[in-house]
Amino acid sequence: MIVPEMLGGGERDCKLLLLAAAVLVGIISSLQVAVRAEVYNVGDGGGWTTDTNYTQWAAQYTFREGDTIVFLYSRGSHDVLRVNQRDFLTCSASTPIETDASGETAFQLRAGGYYFICGFPEHCRSQQRVYVKVLPAVTTLPHQTAGGNLPAYTQSAEGPTSAATGMVPTAAPSAAARPRLSTHSLIVLILTAMLSLTCFAPRLKSV
């Protein structure tokens, strides 16, 4: 006769392993907060204005796909133009890709390089321009290298390497609003399910 039999002496060990797996899922879920999309105010507290070194500002951060940068400035005194590299290097506002002058411009990023200037006369030449290098989204923890250095003059004078989602003249979304996808929790859950089957599935035994 064939009867089902639970795993004997190893059942307690299996329960301990399942408990450990559950704790691991909780830890990974909490760590995922660190890889959610971020919101950056250009220039931090100084906002978008002249005589600010935005190269140094951008170098403090590693921008990832899904992040949002926000330009805060005095409406009527400044604006935001997204331009190609040539216009960025020459401070030309004649052929912008996108423009906004609302006073609060949110721009959601995709992987690539983005060039922004102020179109008001002489503002760009007074350092009101910023280059933002955007890396692909990641599923692991933290930023390791800074990004945003000015491009070399020997580089191709093309625009950004990837299409942008566009500037939005509204308040930026919450940093926690767009979590990046991660496979870590899924892997742990699959392993937990496999462990459950191994520990508690009936084992057939011929008697």
mmCIF file of C-alpha atoms in Angstrom:
data_model
loop_
_atom_site.group_PDB
_atom_site.id
_atom_site.type_symbol
_atom_site.label_atom_id
_atom_site.label_comp_id
_atom_site.label_asym_id
_atom_site.label_seq_id
_atom_site.Cartn_x
_atom_site.Cartn_y
_atom_site.Cartn_z
ATOM 1 C CA MET A 1 0.000 0.000 0.000
ATOM 2 C CA ILE A 2 1.191 3.529 -0.724
ATOM 3 C CA VAL A 3 0.670 6.150 2.013
ATOM 4 C CA PRO A 4 1.723 9.796 2.323
ATOM 5 C CA GLU A 5 4.296 10.596 4.951
ATOM 6 C CA MET A 6 5.484 14.004 6.115
ATOM 7 C CA LEU A 7 9.168 14.584 6.383
ATOM 8 C CA GLY A 8 10.016 13.513 9.881
ATOM 9 C CA GLY A 9 13.013 14.817 11.799
ATOM 10 C CA GLY A 10 13.672 17.607 9.326
ATOM 11 C CA GLU A 11 10.295 19.323 9.803
ATOM 12 C CA ARG A 12 11.572 21.556 12.580
ATOM 13 C CA ASP A 13 14.577 22.587 10.499
ATOM 14 C CA CYS A 14 12.285 23.354 7.583
ATOM 15 C CA LYS A 15 10.169 25.640 9.739
ATOM 16 C CA LEU A 16 13.286 27.510 10.842
ATOM 17 C CA LEU A 17 14.380 27.902 7.227
ATOM 18 C CA LEU A 18 10.959 29.202 6.240
ATOM 19 C CA LEU A 19 11.060 31.698 9.098
ATOM 20 C CA ALA A 20 14.485 32.873 7.948
ATOM 21 C CA ALA A 21 13.186 33.258 4.388
ATOM 22 C CA ALA A 22 10.247 35.337 5.636
ATOM 23 C CA VAL A 23 12.619 37.613 7.547
ATOM 24 C CA LEU A 24 14.767 37.958 4.418
ATOM 25 C CA VAL A 25 11.732 39.017 2.381
ATOM 26 C CA GLY A 26 10.975 41.698 4.954
ATOM 27 C CA ILE A 27 14.547 42.985 4.923
ATOM 28 C CA ILE A 28 14.668 43.177 1.131
ATOM 29 C CA SER A 29 11.311 44.960 1.031
ATOM 30 C CA SER A 30 12.606 47.606 3.415
ATOM 31 C CA LEU A 31 15.834 48.020 1.466
ATOM 32 C CA GLN A 32 13.896 48.631 -1.747
ATOM 33 C CA VAL A 33 13.035 52.084 -0.444
ATOM 34 C CA ALA A 34 16.630 53.054 -1.199
ATOM 35 C CA VAL A 35 16.207 52.382 -4.925
ATOM 36 C CA ARG A 36 12.966 54.262 -5.453
ATOM 37 C CA ALA A 37 12.921 57.127 -7.920
ATOM 38 C CA GLU A 38 14.331 60.356 -6.520
ATOM 39 C CA VAL A 39 13.338 64.000 -6.949
ATOM 40 C CA TYR A 40 16.146 66.566 -7.199
ATOM 41 C CA ASN A 41 15.751 70.334 -7.035
ATOM 42 C CA VAL A 42 18.288 71.798 -9.459
ATOM 43 C CA GLY A 43 20.718 73.868 -7.427
ATOM 44 C CA ASP A 44 19.180 72.516 -4.216
ATOM 45 C CA GLY A 45 18.104 75.454 -2.042
ATOM 46 C CA GLY A 46 19.595 78.006 -4.435
ATOM 47 C CA GLY A 47 17.235 77.102 -7.249
ATOM 48 C CA TRP A 48 17.733 77.887 -10.946
ATOM 49 C CA THR A 49 19.575 81.197 -11.267
ATOM 50 C CA THR A 50 22.795 82.807 -12.490
ATOM 51 C CA ASP A 51 26.266 82.600 -10.964
ATOM 52 C CA THR A 52 25.776 79.084 -9.618
ATOM 53 C CA ASN A 53 28.112 76.238 -10.516
ATOM 54 C CA TYR A 54 25.634 73.626 -11.685
ATOM 55 C CA THR A 55 28.458 71.353 -12.807
ATOM 56 C CA GLN A 56 29.436 70.945 -9.172
ATOM 57 C CA TRP A 57 25.811 70.543 -8.187
ATOM 58 C CA ALA A 58 25.201 67.734 -10.695
ATOM 59 C CA ALA A 59 28.454 66.001 -9.721
ATOM 60 C CA GLN A 60 27.039 65.360 -6.247
ATOM 61 C CA TYR A 61 24.411 62.976 -7.532
ATOM 62 C CA THR A 62 23.958 59.917 -9.685
ATOM 63 C CA PHE A 63 20.814 60.383 -11.732
ATOM 64 C CA ARG A 64 18.862 57.278 -12.708
ATOM 65 C CA GLU A 65 16.057 56.630 -15.148
ATOM 66 C CA GLY A 66 12.767 57.464 -13.473
ATOM 67 C CA ASP A 67 14.223 60.258 -11.353
ATOM 68 C CA THR A 68 12.774 63.763 -11.624
ATOM 69 C CA ILE A 69 14.665 67.050 -11.649
ATOM 70 C CA VAL A 70 12.819 70.246 -10.742
ATOM 71 C CA PHE A 71 13.812 73.758 -11.792
ATOM 72 C CA LEU A 72 12.586 76.429 -9.358
ATOM 73 C CA TYR A 73 13.007 80.036 -10.501
ATOM 74 C CA SER A 74 11.406 83.461 -10.624
ATOM 75 C CA ARG A 75 8.818 83.543 -13.378
ATOM 76 C CA GLY A 76 9.599 86.311 -15.839
ATOM 77 C CA SER A 77 13.253 86.436 -14.791
ATOM 78 C CA HIS A 78 14.391 82.997 -15.961
ATOM 79 C CA ASP A 79 13.215 80.071 -18.037
ATOM 80 C CA VAL A 80 14.306 76.507 -18.850
ATOM 81 C CA LEU A 81 15.360 75.367 -22.326
ATOM 82 C CA ARG A 82 16.336 71.818 -23.183
ATOM 83 C CA VAL A 83 18.849 72.032 -26.021
ATOM 84 C CA ASN A 84 21.289 69.849 -27.912
ATOM 85 C CA GLN A 85 24.955 69.695 -27.019
ATOM 86 C CA ARG A 86 26.066 72.250 -29.600
ATOM 87 C CA ASP A 87 23.626 74.876 -28.336
ATOM 88 C CA PHE A 88 24.565 74.030 -24.773
ATOM 89 C CA LEU A 89 28.258 74.635 -25.410
ATOM 90 C CA THR A 90 27.644 77.860 -27.347
ATOM 91 C CA CYS A 91 24.773 79.092 -25.140
ATOM 92 C CA SER A 92 22.470 79.347 -28.141
ATOM 93 C CA ALA A 93 18.750 79.639 -27.394
ATOM 94 C CA SER A 94 17.678 79.794 -31.046
ATOM 95 C CA THR A 95 16.620 76.159 -31.555
ATOM 96 C CA PRO A 96 15.494 74.660 -28.234
ATOM 97 C CA ILE A 97 14.067 71.167 -28.057
ATOM 98 C CA GLU A 98 11.669 72.151 -25.273
ATOM 99 C CA THR A 99 11.004 75.301 -23.285
ATOM 100 C CA ASP A 100 9.129 76.251 -20.150
ATOM 101 C CA ALA A 101 8.821 79.500 -18.211
ATOM 102 C CA SER A 102 6.272 78.597 -15.542
ATOM 103 C CA GLY A 103 8.602 79.109 -12.585
ATOM 104 C CA GLU A 104 8.475 75.450 -11.567
ATOM 105 C CA THR A 105 9.507 72.948 -14.218
ATOM 106 C CA ALA A 106 9.577 69.225 -13.459
ATOM 107 C CA PHE A 107 11.437 66.980 -15.875
ATOM 108 C CA GLN A 108 11.261 63.199 -15.606
ATOM 109 C CA LEU A 109 14.424 61.510 -16.810
ATOM 110 C CA ARG A 110 15.201 58.557 -19.010
ATOM 111 C CA ALA A 111 18.654 57.100 -19.563
ATOM 112 C CA GLY A 112 20.805 59.430 -21.635
ATOM 113 C CA GLY A 113 22.300 62.901 -21.496
ATOM 114 C CA TYR A 114 20.332 66.121 -21.114
ATOM 115 C CA TYR A 115 21.387 69.733 -21.640
ATOM 116 C CA PHE A 116 19.516 72.630 -20.059
ATOM 117 C CA ILE A 117 20.143 76.375 -20.265
ATOM 118 C CA CYS A 118 18.361 79.599 -19.387
ATOM 119 C CA GLY A 119 17.289 81.417 -22.535
ATOM 120 C CA PHE A 120 17.495 84.925 -21.087
ATOM 121 C CA PRO A 121 20.327 87.008 -22.597
ATOM 122 C CA GLU A 122 23.729 86.259 -21.031
ATOM 123 C CA HIS A 123 22.253 84.007 -18.337
ATOM 124 C CA CYS A 124 23.733 80.864 -19.860
ATOM 125 C CA ARG A 125 27.161 82.509 -20.051
ATOM 126 C CA SER A 126 26.740 83.372 -16.375
ATOM 127 C CA GLN A 127 26.725 79.631 -15.584
ATOM 128 C CA GLN A 128 22.966 79.121 -15.741
ATOM 129 C CA ARG A 129 23.212 75.851 -17.585
ATOM 130 C CA VAL A 130 23.429 72.241 -16.480
ATOM 131 C CA TYR A 131 24.294 68.914 -18.086
ATOM 132 C CA VAL A 132 22.602 65.880 -16.543
ATOM 133 C CA LYS A 133 23.855 62.380 -17.283
ATOM 134 C CA VAL A 134 21.204 59.758 -16.567
ATOM 135 C CA LEU A 135 22.054 56.097 -16.004
ATOM 136 C CA PRO A 136 19.642 53.178 -16.407
ATOM 137 C CA ALA A 137 17.466 52.278 -13.430
ATOM 138 C CA VAL A 138 18.977 49.734 -11.062
ATOM 139 C CA THR A 139 17.560 47.012 -8.841
ATOM 140 C CA THR A 140 20.369 47.110 -6.305
ATOM 141 C CA LEU A 141 21.100 49.645 -3.591
ATOM 142 C CA PRO A 142 22.820 52.869 -3.709
ATOM 143 C CA HIS A 143 24.434 55.341 -5.974
ATOM 144 C CA GLN A 144 28.172 54.770 -6.122
ATOM 145 C CA THR A 145 29.516 57.340 -8.558
ATOM 146 C CA ALA A 146 28.647 60.946 -9.123
ATOM 147 C CA GLY A 147 27.299 62.141 -12.468
ATOM 148 C CA GLY A 148 26.724 65.317 -14.370
ATOM 149 C CA ASN A 149 30.130 66.604 -15.485
ATOM 150 C CA LEU A 150 30.159 68.947 -18.463
ATOM 151 C CA PRO A 151 30.718 67.104 -21.767
ATOM 152 C CA ALA A 152 34.072 67.463 -23.488
ATOM 153 C CA TYR A 153 34.249 69.736 -26.538
ATOM 154 C CA THR A 154 35.456 66.789 -28.616
ATOM 155 C CA GLN A 155 32.204 64.906 -28.186
ATOM 156 C CA SER A 156 29.578 64.689 -30.889
ATOM 157 C CA ALA A 157 27.311 67.722 -30.998
ATOM 158 C CA GLU A 158 24.141 65.655 -30.972
ATOM 159 C CA GLY A 159 21.270 65.893 -28.575
ATOM 160 C CA PRO A 160 20.498 63.521 -25.716
ATOM 161 C CA THR A 161 21.198 59.856 -26.337
ATOM 162 C CA SER A 162 17.671 58.797 -25.409
ATOM 163 C CA ALA A 163 14.238 60.309 -25.808
ATOM 164 C CA ALA A 164 13.001 62.343 -22.870
ATOM 165 C CA THR A 165 9.593 62.226 -21.319
ATOM 166 C CA GLY A 166 9.364 66.013 -21.477
ATOM 167 C CA MET A 167 9.216 68.995 -19.188
ATOM 168 C CA VAL A 168 6.112 69.387 -17.087
ATOM 169 C CA PRO A 169 5.328 72.820 -15.582
ATOM 170 C CA THR A 170 3.833 71.375 -12.418
ATOM 171 C CA ALA A 171 4.984 70.348 -8.988
ATOM 172 C CA ALA A 172 7.212 67.288 -8.970
ATOM 173 C CA PRO A 173 5.799 63.939 -7.841
ATOM 174 C CA SER A 174 6.710 62.417 -4.525
ATOM 175 C CA ALA A 175 10.034 60.609 -4.480
ATOM 176 C CA ALA A 176 8.242 57.483 -3.294
ATOM 177 C CA ALA A 177 5.632 57.612 -6.023
ATOM 178 C CA ARG A 178 7.527 55.668 -8.659
ATOM 179 C CA PRO A 179 9.383 52.689 -7.162
ATOM 180 C CA ARG A 180 11.880 51.007 -9.403
ATOM 181 C CA LEU A 181 11.235 47.392 -10.171
ATOM 182 C CA SER A 182 13.307 44.799 -8.335
ATOM 183 C CA THR A 183 13.559 41.041 -8.817
ATOM 184 C CA HIS A 184 15.099 40.334 -5.426
ATOM 185 C CA SER A 185 11.832 39.858 -3.538
ATOM 186 C CA LEU A 186 10.414 37.735 -6.347
ATOM 187 C CA ILE A 187 13.439 35.430 -6.224
ATOM 188 C CA VAL A 188 13.164 35.058 -2.459
ATOM 189 C CA LEU A 189 9.440 34.305 -2.699
ATOM 190 C CA ILE A 190 10.069 31.628 -5.325
ATOM 191 C CA LEU A 191 12.777 30.055 -3.177
ATOM 192 C CA THR A 192 10.435 30.137 -0.194
ATOM 193 C CA ALA A 193 7.718 28.381 -2.187
ATOM 194 C CA MET A 194 10.169 25.725 -3.352
ATOM 195 C CA LEU A 195 11.347 25.225 0.209
ATOM 196 C CA SER A 196 7.749 24.828 1.365
ATOM 197 C CA LEU A 197 7.139 22.119 -1.206
ATOM 198 C CA THR A 198 10.342 20.351 -0.220
ATOM 199 C CA CYS A 199 9.552 20.448 3.483
ATOM 200 C CA PHE A 200 5.849 19.756 3.592
ATOM 201 C CA ALA A 201 4.837 17.950 0.417
ATOM 202 C CA PRO A 202 3.845 14.345 1.105
ATOM 203 C CA ARG A 203 6.509 11.773 0.405
ATOM 204 C CA LEU A 204 5.228 8.522 -1.046
ATOM 205 C CA LYS A 205 6.462 5.393 0.595
ATOM 206 C CA SER A 206 5.701 1.875 -0.344
ATOM 207 C CA VAL A 207 4.687 -0.259 2.621
#
